[in-house]
GROMACS .gro file of C-alpha atoms in nm:
model
  461
    1CYS     CA    1   4.233  13.402  13.096
    2LEU     CA    2   4.044  13.731  13.137
    3ALA     CA    3   3.982  13.650  13.505
    4GLY     CA    4   4.352  13.582  13.555
    5VAL     CA    5   4.450  13.912  13.389
    6LEU     CA    6   4.204  14.110  13.598
    7ALA     CA    7   4.311  13.941  13.922
    8VAL     CA    8   4.657  14.105  13.917
    9PRO     CA    9   4.539  14.470  13.931
   10VAL     CA   10   4.268  14.374  14.182
   11ARG     CA   11   4.530  14.225  14.415
   12LYS     CA   12   4.746  14.536  14.370
   13LEU     CA   13   4.453  14.763  14.450
   14SER     CA   14   4.368  14.562  14.761
   15THR     CA   15   4.732  14.581  14.876
   16ARG     CA   16   4.739  14.957  14.822
   17ALA     CA   17   4.410  14.999  15.005
   18ARG     CA   18   4.546  14.796  15.297
   19ARG     CA   19   4.861  15.014  15.308
   20ARG     CA   20   4.648  15.329  15.303
   21ARG     CA   21   4.440  15.199  15.596
   22ILE     CA   22   4.758  15.124  15.792
   23ALA     CA   23   4.898  15.472  15.717
   24ARG     CA   24   4.571  15.642  15.820
   25ALA     CA   25   4.560  15.439  16.141
   26ALA     CA   26   4.919  15.538  16.225
   27ALA     CA   27   4.844  15.906  16.161
   28ALA     CA   28   4.529  15.885  16.373
   29SER     CA   29   4.719  15.722  16.659
   30GLU     CA   30   4.976  16.003  16.646
   31VAL     CA   31   4.703  16.265  16.666
   32GLN     CA   32   4.544  16.078  16.957
   33ALA     CA   33   4.879  16.062  17.136
   34VAL     CA   34   4.914  16.440  17.109
   35GLU     CA   35   4.558  16.506  17.223
   36THR     CA   36   4.586  16.276  17.525
   37GLY     CA   37   4.915  16.427  17.635
   38SER     CA   38   5.126  16.119  17.565
   39ALA     CA   39   5.297  16.265  17.257
   40GLN     CA   40   5.635  16.285  17.426
   41GLU     CA   41   5.629  15.921  17.536
   42VAL     CA   42   5.857  15.729  17.301
   43PRO     CA   43   5.898  15.354  17.361
   44GLU     CA   44   6.222  15.266  17.540
   45THR     CA   45   6.357  15.033  17.269
   46ARG     CA   46   6.710  14.989  17.138
   47ASP     CA   47   6.685  14.807  16.808
   48GLY     CA   48   7.024  14.920  16.678
   49MET     CA   49   7.198  15.238  16.572
   50PHE     CA   50   7.067  15.214  16.213
   51ARG     CA   51   6.716  15.083  16.281
   52SER     CA   52   6.542  15.354  16.075
   53LEU     CA   53   6.713  15.226  15.760
   54ARG     CA   54   6.489  14.919  15.767
   55ILE     CA   55   6.208  15.145  15.641
   56TYR     CA   56   6.202  15.150  15.260
   57ASN     CA   57   6.107  15.517  15.212
   58TYR     CA   58   6.356  15.642  15.466
   59ARG     CA   59   6.629  15.425  15.313
   60LEU     CA   60   6.575  15.596  14.976
   61PHE     CA   61   6.566  15.935  15.146
   62ALA     CA   62   6.890  15.869  15.337
   63MET     CA   63   7.085  15.734  15.038
   64GLY     CA   64   6.990  16.031  14.822
   65GLY     CA   65   7.070  16.264  15.108
   66VAL     CA   66   7.426  16.133  15.147
   67VAL     CA   67   7.509  16.204  14.781
   68SER     CA   68   7.342  16.544  14.780
   69ASN     CA   69   7.500  16.646  15.111
   70VAL     CA   70   7.848  16.563  14.983
   71GLY     CA   71   7.782  16.784  14.680
   72GLY     CA   72   7.641  17.058  14.902
   73TRP     CA   73   7.947  17.069  15.125
   74MET     CA   74   8.174  17.066  14.823
   75GLN     CA   75   7.986  17.372  14.695
   76ARG     CA   76   7.999  17.544  15.035
   77THR     CA   77   8.378  17.502  15.042
   78ALA     CA   78   8.416  17.613  14.681
   79GLN     CA   79   8.189  17.913  14.737
   80ASP     CA   80   8.395  18.035  15.035
   81TRP     CA   81   8.717  17.987  14.838
   82LEU     CA   82   8.573  18.166  14.533
   83VAL     CA   83   8.470  18.467  14.742
   84LEU     CA   84   8.816  18.485  14.902
   85ASP     CA   85   8.976  18.472  14.556
   86LEU     CA   86   8.745  18.736  14.405
   87THR     CA   87   8.789  18.976  14.699
   88LYS     CA   88   9.159  18.914  14.776
   89GLY     CA   89   9.084  18.747  15.110
   90SER     CA   90   8.813  18.977  15.252
   91ALA     CA   91   8.658  18.842  15.575
   92THR     CA   92   8.374  19.093  15.547
   93ALA     CA   93   8.278  18.969  15.199
   94LEU     CA   94   8.279  18.612  15.329
   95GLY     CA   95   8.052  18.716  15.615
   96VAL     CA   96   7.817  18.897  15.376
   97THR     CA   97   7.790  18.585  15.157
   98THR     CA   98   7.701  18.370  15.457
   99ALA     CA   99   7.453  18.630  15.578
  100LEU     CA  100   7.278  18.658  15.239
  101GLN     CA  101   7.232  18.282  15.223
  102PHE     CA  102   7.057  18.279  15.560
  103LEU     CA  103   6.884  18.620  15.546
  104PRO     CA  104   6.572  18.484  15.368
  105GLN     CA  105   6.514  18.252  15.664
  106LEU     CA  106   6.502  18.555  15.889
  107LEU     CA  107   6.256  18.734  15.659
  108PHE     CA  108   6.036  18.454  15.523
  109GLY     CA  109   6.108  18.145  15.733
  110LEU     CA  110   5.766  18.141  15.903
  111TRP     CA  111   5.587  18.134  15.567
  112GLY     CA  112   5.797  17.833  15.468
  113GLY     CA  113   5.669  17.642  15.770
  114MET     CA  114   5.312  17.735  15.683
  115ILE     CA  115   5.359  17.600  15.329
  116ALA     CA  116   5.487  17.274  15.482
  117ASP     CA  117   5.158  17.242  15.674
  118ARG     CA  118   4.933  17.336  15.380
  119TYR     CA  119   5.071  17.117  15.099
  120PRO     CA  120   5.190  16.755  15.058
  121LYS     CA  121   5.556  16.753  15.148
  122ARG     CA  122   5.701  16.517  14.887
  123PRO     CA  123   5.601  16.727  14.579
  124VAL     CA  124   5.722  17.041  14.756
  125LEU     CA  125   6.060  16.877  14.818
  126ILE     CA  126   6.090  16.766  14.455
  127ALA     CA  127   6.029  17.120  14.330
  128ALA     CA  128   6.270  17.275  14.582
  129GLN     CA  129   6.552  17.029  14.510
  130SER     CA  130   6.516  17.089  14.135
  131ILE     CA  131   6.553  17.466  14.178
  132MET     CA  132   6.857  17.423  14.403
  133GLY     CA  133   7.023  17.208  14.137
  134LEU     CA  134   6.963  17.474  13.871
  135LEU     CA  135   7.118  17.744  14.094
  136ALA     CA  136   7.433  17.534  14.144
  137LEU     CA  137   7.458  17.472  13.768
  138THR     CA  138   7.424  17.845  13.692
  139LEU     CA  139   7.703  17.940  13.931
  140GLY     CA  140   7.920  17.666  13.784
  141VAL     CA  141   7.872  17.793  13.428
  142LEU     CA  142   7.951  18.151  13.534
  143THR     CA  143   8.272  18.038  13.705
  144LEU     CA  144   8.388  17.809  13.425
  145THR     CA  145   8.340  18.082  13.164
  146GLY     CA  146   8.538  18.332  13.372
  147ASN     CA  147   8.241  18.566  13.417
  148ALA     CA  148   8.183  18.511  13.788
  149GLN     CA  149   8.189  18.821  14.003
  150VAL     CA  150   8.133  18.855  14.374
  151TRP     CA  151   7.784  19.001  14.325
  152HIS     CA  152   7.690  18.687  14.130
  153VAL     CA  153   7.781  18.481  14.436
  154TYR     CA  154   7.573  18.717  14.653
  155VAL     CA  155   7.267  18.676  14.428
  156MET     CA  156   7.297  18.298  14.409
  157ALA     CA  157   7.342  18.272  14.786
  158PHE     CA  158   7.030  18.481  14.846
  159ALA     CA  159   6.828  18.281  14.591
  160LEU     CA  160   6.938  17.954  14.754
  161GLY     CA  161   6.828  18.095  15.089
  162LEU     CA  162   6.482  18.169  14.948
  163VAL     CA  163   6.440  17.808  14.839
  164LEU     CA  164   6.566  17.680  15.172
  165CYS     CA  165   6.292  17.879  15.348
  166VAL     CA  166   6.047  17.619  15.219
  167GLU     CA  167   6.274  17.316  15.171
  168VAL     CA  168   6.423  17.291  15.521
  169PRO     CA  169   6.105  17.293  15.737
  170THR     CA  170   5.934  17.068  15.483
  171ARG     CA  171   6.220  16.819  15.488
  172GLN     CA  172   6.249  16.828  15.867
  173SER     CA  173   5.877  16.763  15.922
  174PHE     CA  174   5.872  16.499  15.645
  175VAL     CA  175   6.095  16.264  15.846
  176VAL     CA  176   5.824  16.164  16.093
  177GLU     CA  177   5.590  16.080  15.803
  178MET     CA  178   5.844  15.823  15.681
  179VAL     CA  179   5.947  15.660  16.011
  180GLY     CA  180   5.675  15.739  16.267
  181ARG     CA  181   5.723  15.858  16.626
  182LYS     CA  182   5.903  15.550  16.757
  183ASP     CA  183   6.204  15.582  16.523
  184LEU     CA  184   6.202  15.962  16.493
  185PRO     CA  185   6.496  16.027  16.732
  186ASN     CA  186   6.703  15.766  16.550
  187ALA     CA  187   6.611  15.903  16.205
  188ILE     CA  188   6.700  16.260  16.305
  189ALA     CA  189   7.036  16.143  16.440
  190LEU     CA  190   7.103  15.945  16.121
  191ASN     CA  191   7.018  16.253  15.915
  192ALA     CA  192   7.274  16.444  16.118
  193SER     CA  193   7.523  16.159  16.066
  194SER     CA  194   7.466  16.172  15.690
  195PHE     CA  195   7.504  16.549  15.690
  196ASN     CA  196   7.828  16.537  15.887
  197LEU     CA  197   7.968  16.239  15.698
  198ALA     CA  198   7.928  16.458  15.392
  199ARG     CA  199   8.089  16.739  15.588
  200VAL     CA  200   8.393  16.517  15.639
  201VAL     CA  201   8.416  16.402  15.277
  202GLY     CA  202   8.285  16.712  15.096
  203PRO     CA  203   8.531  16.985  15.203
  204ALA     CA  204   8.834  16.755  15.177
  205LEU     CA  205   8.726  16.635  14.832
  206ALA     CA  206   8.654  16.993  14.725
  207GLY     CA  207   8.998  17.106  14.838
  208VAL     CA  208   9.165  16.831  14.635
  209LEU     CA  209   8.948  16.894  14.327
  210ILE     CA  210   8.998  17.271  14.338
  211TYR     CA  211   9.372  17.205  14.320
  212ALA     CA  212   9.347  16.921  14.065
  213LEU     CA  213   9.094  17.085  13.830
  214GLY     CA  214   9.239  17.432  13.857
  215GLY     CA  215   8.940  17.618  13.999
  216THR     CA  216   8.604  17.611  14.174
  217GLY     CA  217   8.379  17.597  13.865
  218PRO     CA  218   8.371  17.216  13.828
  219ILE     CA  219   8.271  17.182  14.194
  220PHE     CA  220   7.945  17.370  14.136
  221VAL     CA  221   7.863  17.150  13.835
  222ILE     CA  222   7.929  16.833  14.038
  223ASN     CA  223   7.693  16.959  14.308
  224ALA     CA  224   7.423  17.025  14.049
  225LEU     CA  225   7.446  16.663  13.933
  226SER     CA  226   7.429  16.535  14.293
  227PHE     CA  227   7.067  16.657  14.323
  228LEU     CA  228   6.964  16.379  14.084
  229ALA     CA  229   7.019  16.127  14.366
  230VAL     CA  230   6.776  16.286  14.610
  231LEU     CA  231   6.522  16.355  14.334
  232GLY     CA  232   6.534  15.989  14.230
  233GLY     CA  233   6.481  15.877  14.589
  234LEU     CA  234   6.178  16.102  14.633
  235ALA     CA  235   6.028  15.984  14.303
  236LEU     CA  236   6.060  15.613  14.394
  237MET     CA  237   5.895  15.638  14.738
  238ARG     CA  238   5.582  15.439  14.820
  239THR     CA  239   5.329  15.706  14.904
  240SER     CA  240   5.095  15.448  15.059
  241GLU     CA  241   5.351  15.387  15.336
  242LEU     CA  242   5.375  15.754  15.440
  243THR     CA  243   5.182  15.854  15.753
  244THR     CA  244   5.068  16.181  15.598
  245PRO     CA  245   4.843  16.407  15.811
  246GLU     CA  246   4.560  16.601  15.652
  247PRO     CA  247   4.686  16.930  15.501
  248VAL     CA  248   4.588  17.237  15.700
  249ALA     CA  249   4.328  17.446  15.520
  250ARG     CA  250   4.412  17.806  15.432
  251ALA     CA  251   4.292  18.046  15.704
  252LYS     CA  252   4.381  18.381  15.856
  253GLY     CA  253   4.607  18.404  16.158
  254GLN     CA  254   4.795  18.076  16.106
  255LEU     CA  255   5.136  18.235  16.158
  256ARG     CA  256   5.021  18.394  16.485
  257GLU     CA  257   4.871  18.061  16.587
  258GLY     CA  258   5.206  17.889  16.539
  259LEU     CA  259   5.392  18.154  16.739
  260ARG     CA  260   5.136  18.141  17.020
  261TYR     CA  261   5.159  17.762  17.027
  262VAL     CA  262   5.537  17.776  17.081
  263MET     CA  263   5.522  18.058  17.337
  264GLU     CA  264   5.278  17.862  17.553
  265ARG     CA  265   5.489  17.543  17.552
  266PRO     CA  266   5.816  17.558  17.754
  267ASP     CA  267   5.916  17.217  17.613
  268LEU     CA  268   5.920  17.383  17.270
  269LEU     CA  269   6.037  17.728  17.372
  270LEU     CA  270   6.361  17.633  17.553
  271PRO     CA  271   6.521  17.428  17.271
  272ILE     CA  272   6.415  17.685  17.011
  273LEU     CA  273   6.559  17.978  17.207
  274LEU     CA  274   6.876  17.786  17.289
  275VAL     CA  275   6.934  17.692  16.925
  276GLY     CA  276   6.869  18.054  16.829
  277PHE     CA  277   7.143  18.187  17.056
  278VAL     CA  278   7.388  17.912  16.958
  279SER     CA  279   7.325  17.969  16.586
  280LEU     CA  280   7.428  18.333  16.617
  281CYS     CA  281   7.784  18.208  16.650
  282ALA     CA  282   7.775  17.856  16.505
  283GLN     CA  283   7.754  17.965  16.141
  284SER     CA  284   8.031  18.219  16.190
  285PHE     CA  285   8.242  17.947  16.354
  286SER     CA  286   8.218  17.739  16.036
  287MET     CA  287   8.312  18.049  15.840
  288SER     CA  288   8.605  18.118  16.073
  289ILE     CA  289   8.764  17.784  15.986
  290ALA     CA  290   8.853  17.934  15.648
  291LEU     CA  291   8.987  18.251  15.810
  292MET     CA  292   9.191  18.060  16.072
  293ALA     CA  293   9.334  17.818  15.816
  294ARG     CA  294   9.428  18.087  15.566
  295GLY     CA  295   9.490  18.398  15.779
  296VAL     CA  296   9.645  18.255  16.098
  297PHE     CA  297   9.816  17.929  15.994
  298GLY     CA  298   9.881  18.010  15.625
  299ALA     CA  299   9.718  17.689  15.498
  300GLY     CA  300   9.628  17.627  15.135
  301ALA     CA  301   9.306  17.494  14.983
  302SER     CA  302   9.373  17.129  15.070
  303SER     CA  303   9.465  17.210  15.433
  304PHE     CA  304   9.157  17.430  15.464
  305GLY     CA  305   8.945  17.135  15.355
  306LEU     CA  306   9.118  16.919  15.618
  307ALA     CA  307   9.025  17.165  15.893
  308SER     CA  308   8.660  17.164  15.788
  309SER     CA  309   8.669  16.785  15.779
  310MET     CA  310   8.810  16.759  16.134
  311PHE     CA  311   8.523  16.968  16.266
  312ALA     CA  312   8.284  16.744  16.075
  313VAL     CA  313   8.448  16.429  16.218
  314GLY     CA  314   8.350  16.548  16.564
  315ALA     CA  315   8.000  16.627  16.445
  316LEU     CA  316   7.973  16.280  16.289
  317VAL     CA  317   8.083  16.113  16.613
  318GLY     CA  318   7.830  16.320  16.807
  319ALA     CA  319   7.553  16.227  16.564
  320LEU     CA  320   7.629  15.854  16.589
  321MET     CA  321   7.626  15.882  16.967
  322ALA     CA  322   7.286  16.050  16.943
  323ALA     CA  323   7.155  15.767  16.722
  324ARG     CA  324   7.188  15.528  17.017
  325ARG     CA  325   6.982  15.748  17.249
  326VAL     CA  326   6.613  15.681  17.290
  327ARG     CA  327   6.489  16.022  17.397
  328PRO     CA  328   6.629  16.377  17.424
  329SER     CA  329   6.765  16.518  17.749
  330ARG     CA  330   6.748  16.876  17.875
  331LYS     CA  331   7.083  16.835  18.053
  332LEU     CA  332   7.246  16.724  17.730
  333LEU     CA  333   7.094  17.021  17.546
  334ILE     CA  334   7.228  17.279  17.793
  335GLY     CA  335   7.559  17.102  17.856
  336GLY     CA  336   7.628  17.067  17.484
  337ALA     CA  337   7.565  17.437  17.425
  338LEU     CA  338   7.799  17.543  17.707
  339SER     CA  339   8.067  17.300  17.586
  340PHE     CA  340   8.047  17.436  17.231
  341GLY     CA  341   8.099  17.791  17.356
  342LEU     CA  342   8.398  17.681  17.563
  343PHE     CA  343   8.561  17.498  17.272
  344GLN     CA  344   8.511  17.801  17.050
  345VAL     CA  345   8.724  18.003  17.289
  346VAL     CA  346   8.988  17.727  17.317
  347THR     CA  347   9.020  17.680  16.940
  348GLY     CA  348   9.060  18.055  16.896
  349LEU     CA  349   9.360  18.044  17.132
  350ALA     CA  350   9.526  17.734  16.980
  351PRO     CA  351   9.893  17.815  16.911
  352TRP     CA  352   9.968  17.537  16.656
  353TYR     CA  353   9.776  17.412  16.355
  354PRO     CA  354   9.781  17.039  16.456
  355LEU     CA  355   9.640  17.131  16.799
  356TYR     CA  356   9.379  17.348  16.633
  357LEU     CA  357   9.272  17.052  16.417
  358LEU     CA  358   9.239  16.825  16.722
  359LEU     CA  359   9.029  17.079  16.914
  360LEU     CA  360   8.784  17.103  16.625
  361VAL     CA  361   8.671  16.744  16.697
  362PRO     CA  362   8.516  16.801  17.045
  363ALA     CA  363   8.372  17.130  16.920
  364GLY     CA  364   8.189  16.937  16.649
  365ILE     CA  365   8.063  16.678  16.901
  366ALA     CA  366   7.922  16.952  17.125
  367LEU     CA  367   7.748  17.139  16.843
  368ILE     CA  368   7.580  16.833  16.692
  369SER     CA  369   7.463  16.723  17.037
  370VAL     CA  370   7.279  17.053  17.072
  371ASN     CA  371   7.129  17.038  16.724
  372THR     CA  372   7.005  16.676  16.734
  373THR     CA  373   6.867  16.705  17.088
  374ALA     CA  374   6.682  17.028  17.011
  375ASN     CA  375   6.543  16.899  16.680
  376THR     CA  376   6.417  16.576  16.836
  377SER     CA  377   6.263  16.757  17.134
  378VAL     CA  378   6.074  16.999  16.912
  379GLN     CA  379   5.940  16.739  16.669
  380LEU     CA  380   5.825  16.503  16.945
  381ALA     CA  381   5.649  16.780  17.135
  382ALA     CA  382   5.468  16.934  16.833
  383SER     CA  383   5.127  16.808  16.721
  384PRO     CA  384   5.099  16.686  16.357
  385GLU     CA  385   4.885  16.977  16.233
  386MET     CA  386   5.131  17.229  16.385
  387ARG     CA  387   5.458  17.053  16.304
  388GLY     CA  388   5.533  17.244  15.984
  389ARG     CA  389   5.487  17.584  16.148
  390VAL     CA  390   5.681  17.479  16.458
  391MET     CA  391   5.968  17.355  16.242
  392GLY     CA  392   5.946  17.679  16.044
  393ILE     CA  393   6.007  17.870  16.367
  394TYR     CA  394   6.285  17.628  16.463
  395VAL     CA  395   6.456  17.667  16.126
  396LEU     CA  396   6.405  18.045  16.144
  397VAL     CA  397   6.605  18.073  16.466
  398PHE     CA  398   6.849  17.799  16.362
  399THR     CA  399   6.953  17.971  16.040
  400GLY     CA  400   6.820  18.322  16.097
  401GLY     CA  401   7.095  18.401  16.343
  402ALA     CA  402   7.360  18.384  16.070
  403PRO     CA  403   7.262  18.714  15.901
  404ILE     CA  404   7.318  18.884  16.236
  405GLY     CA  405   7.609  18.692  16.382
  406ALA     CA  406   7.818  18.623  16.070
  407PRO     CA  407   7.873  18.986  15.956
  408VAL     CA  408   7.930  19.112  16.312
  409LEU     CA  409   8.182  18.844  16.400
  410GLY     CA  410   8.337  18.875  16.054
  411TRP     CA  411   8.382  19.247  16.120
  412ILE     CA  412   8.535  19.173  16.463
  413ALA     CA  413   8.770  18.924  16.297
  414GLU     CA  414   8.869  19.187  16.041
  415LEU     CA  415   8.950  19.438  16.316
  416GLY     CA  416   9.110  19.215  16.579
  417GLY     CA  417   9.207  18.909  16.376
  418PRO     CA  418   9.042  18.567  16.332
  419ARG     CA  419   9.139  18.455  16.683
  420THR     CA  420   8.949  18.743  16.840
  421GLY     CA  421   8.640  18.674  16.632
  422VAL     CA  422   8.633  18.305  16.732
  423ALA     CA  423   8.689  18.376  17.103
  424VAL     CA  424   8.420  18.647  17.115
  425GLY     CA  425   8.179  18.405  16.948
  426GLY     CA  426   8.245  18.147  17.219
  427VAL     CA  427   8.179  18.394  17.500
  428LEU     CA  428   7.854  18.505  17.333
  429THR     CA  429   7.744  18.141  17.299
  430MET     CA  430   7.784  18.075  17.672
  431LEU     CA  431   7.602  18.397  17.759
  432GLY     CA  432   7.324  18.296  17.520
  433VAL     CA  433   7.263  17.972  17.711
  434GLY     CA  434   7.187  18.167  18.028
  435ALA     CA  435   6.970  18.411  17.834
  436ALA     CA  436   6.764  18.126  17.683
  437ILE     CA  437   6.697  17.970  18.023
  438MET     CA  438   6.595  18.302  18.180
  439LEU     CA  439   6.370  18.398  17.887
  440THR     CA  440   6.194  18.061  17.896
  441LYS     CA  441   6.120  18.101  18.267
  442ALA     CA  442   6.004  18.462  18.224
  443ILE     CA  443   5.775  18.383  17.929
  444GLY     CA  444   5.642  18.077  18.114
  445ARG     CA  445   5.550  18.287  18.419
  446ARG     CA  446   5.379  18.541  18.200
  447SER     CA  447   5.181  18.274  18.015
  448ARG     CA  448   5.066  18.117  18.343
  449ALA     CA  449   4.962  18.458  18.470
  450VAL     CA  450   4.756  18.521  18.158
  451VAL     CA  451   4.588  18.181  18.193
  452ARG     CA  452   4.506  18.246  18.560
  453GLY     CA  453   4.371  18.591  18.472
  454GLY     CA  454   4.150  18.445  18.199
  455ALA     CA  455   4.014  18.181  18.437
  456ALA     CA  456   3.941  18.434  18.711
  457ALA     CA  457   3.758  18.681  18.484
  458PRO     CA  458   3.432  18.481  18.450
  459ALA     CA  459   3.417  18.435  18.829
  460GLY     CA  460   3.454  18.808  18.883
  461VAL     CA  461   3.181  18.886  18.633
   0.00000   0.00000   0.00000
């Protein structure tokens, strides 16, 4: 009997040890692929649009993410509506709120990527998600009790941005640890699909609930409860099945090392620069949906939610299209960015609200094509020990443009009207594509010149 009792934990230990050996072998093969220059080579397989969901850990991650993303988009819609109510429709106040939420990324985003490299990612994500839930609950209580003021929204937006400095690069670089390199493009596209499915459901549901429940306070409380889903998924994961690289030891100059690594790699630099220029106007475009719906077409809360959902429908379609692709394409990256700028201009000129809603769909497809292609390109090109810092830089430019672009375009919209703000944003997006290409070439030439100079110096001596 004693032998039978002891046999169960022994078998469990042997199974866990076998899983750990498999995980270590997978991580070692990834490192070897990077060192031998074959890191970008992803097998040309098409096992289905949802193939990443066959992986247990990713399945938990994705299911929790859907619930949490719906709550997050409900809160985003409610937050914009609350600011407009508290400030009597001020576009500048709405731009300031958006800027404060993304300003911490501009100031501290690189440190967030370094934390993602130094510490195990799953515990970091659990802590970050818990704090985000508490922030949503606090704002909900303030609103329900009638004590909410616009500066409260500013503070909560800034605090949320501080948490996202760590949470976003950690979450982005955690995906490859769950699915491996082969399914990474598919997993990133499915993440985008989940995000944009929530973007379809969340704003529309928020608009209905704001009307039905008589205010925005309950929306913040619902979002706080939605974090329980993602926390439960993270807690139930099998750590033995994660291909976790060794944490990077603390050392001086790690931020500079990450920046130098990106500057010397055109395959990293181009998508990062392109996303940076697009993000200057992308966040303000999402903000402008509220201004166009309310200020130009005179729509109420439910119609505003419908406009946000139409943009998200396009993004969802684009993400599902990306899930079928095997590897990223530079042509798709550049073409998607130019198309998004063009559709910004066209939507700003739309004369009727139904036409405006229809034009939001291709705009969403173009934007998500840029985001998924750039994200996949960067993660595939980065080595495991640098991935957190590289994603920190990527997230910095992806969200750090909002504190610059949102207030400026909000101010332009206040002076010339929402249509002018949207059209100017589209023109700036198209100009940014050309600037990203030229900067990549210029920095690449300079890097090659420095390398040639360093190689020639010993010969001269």
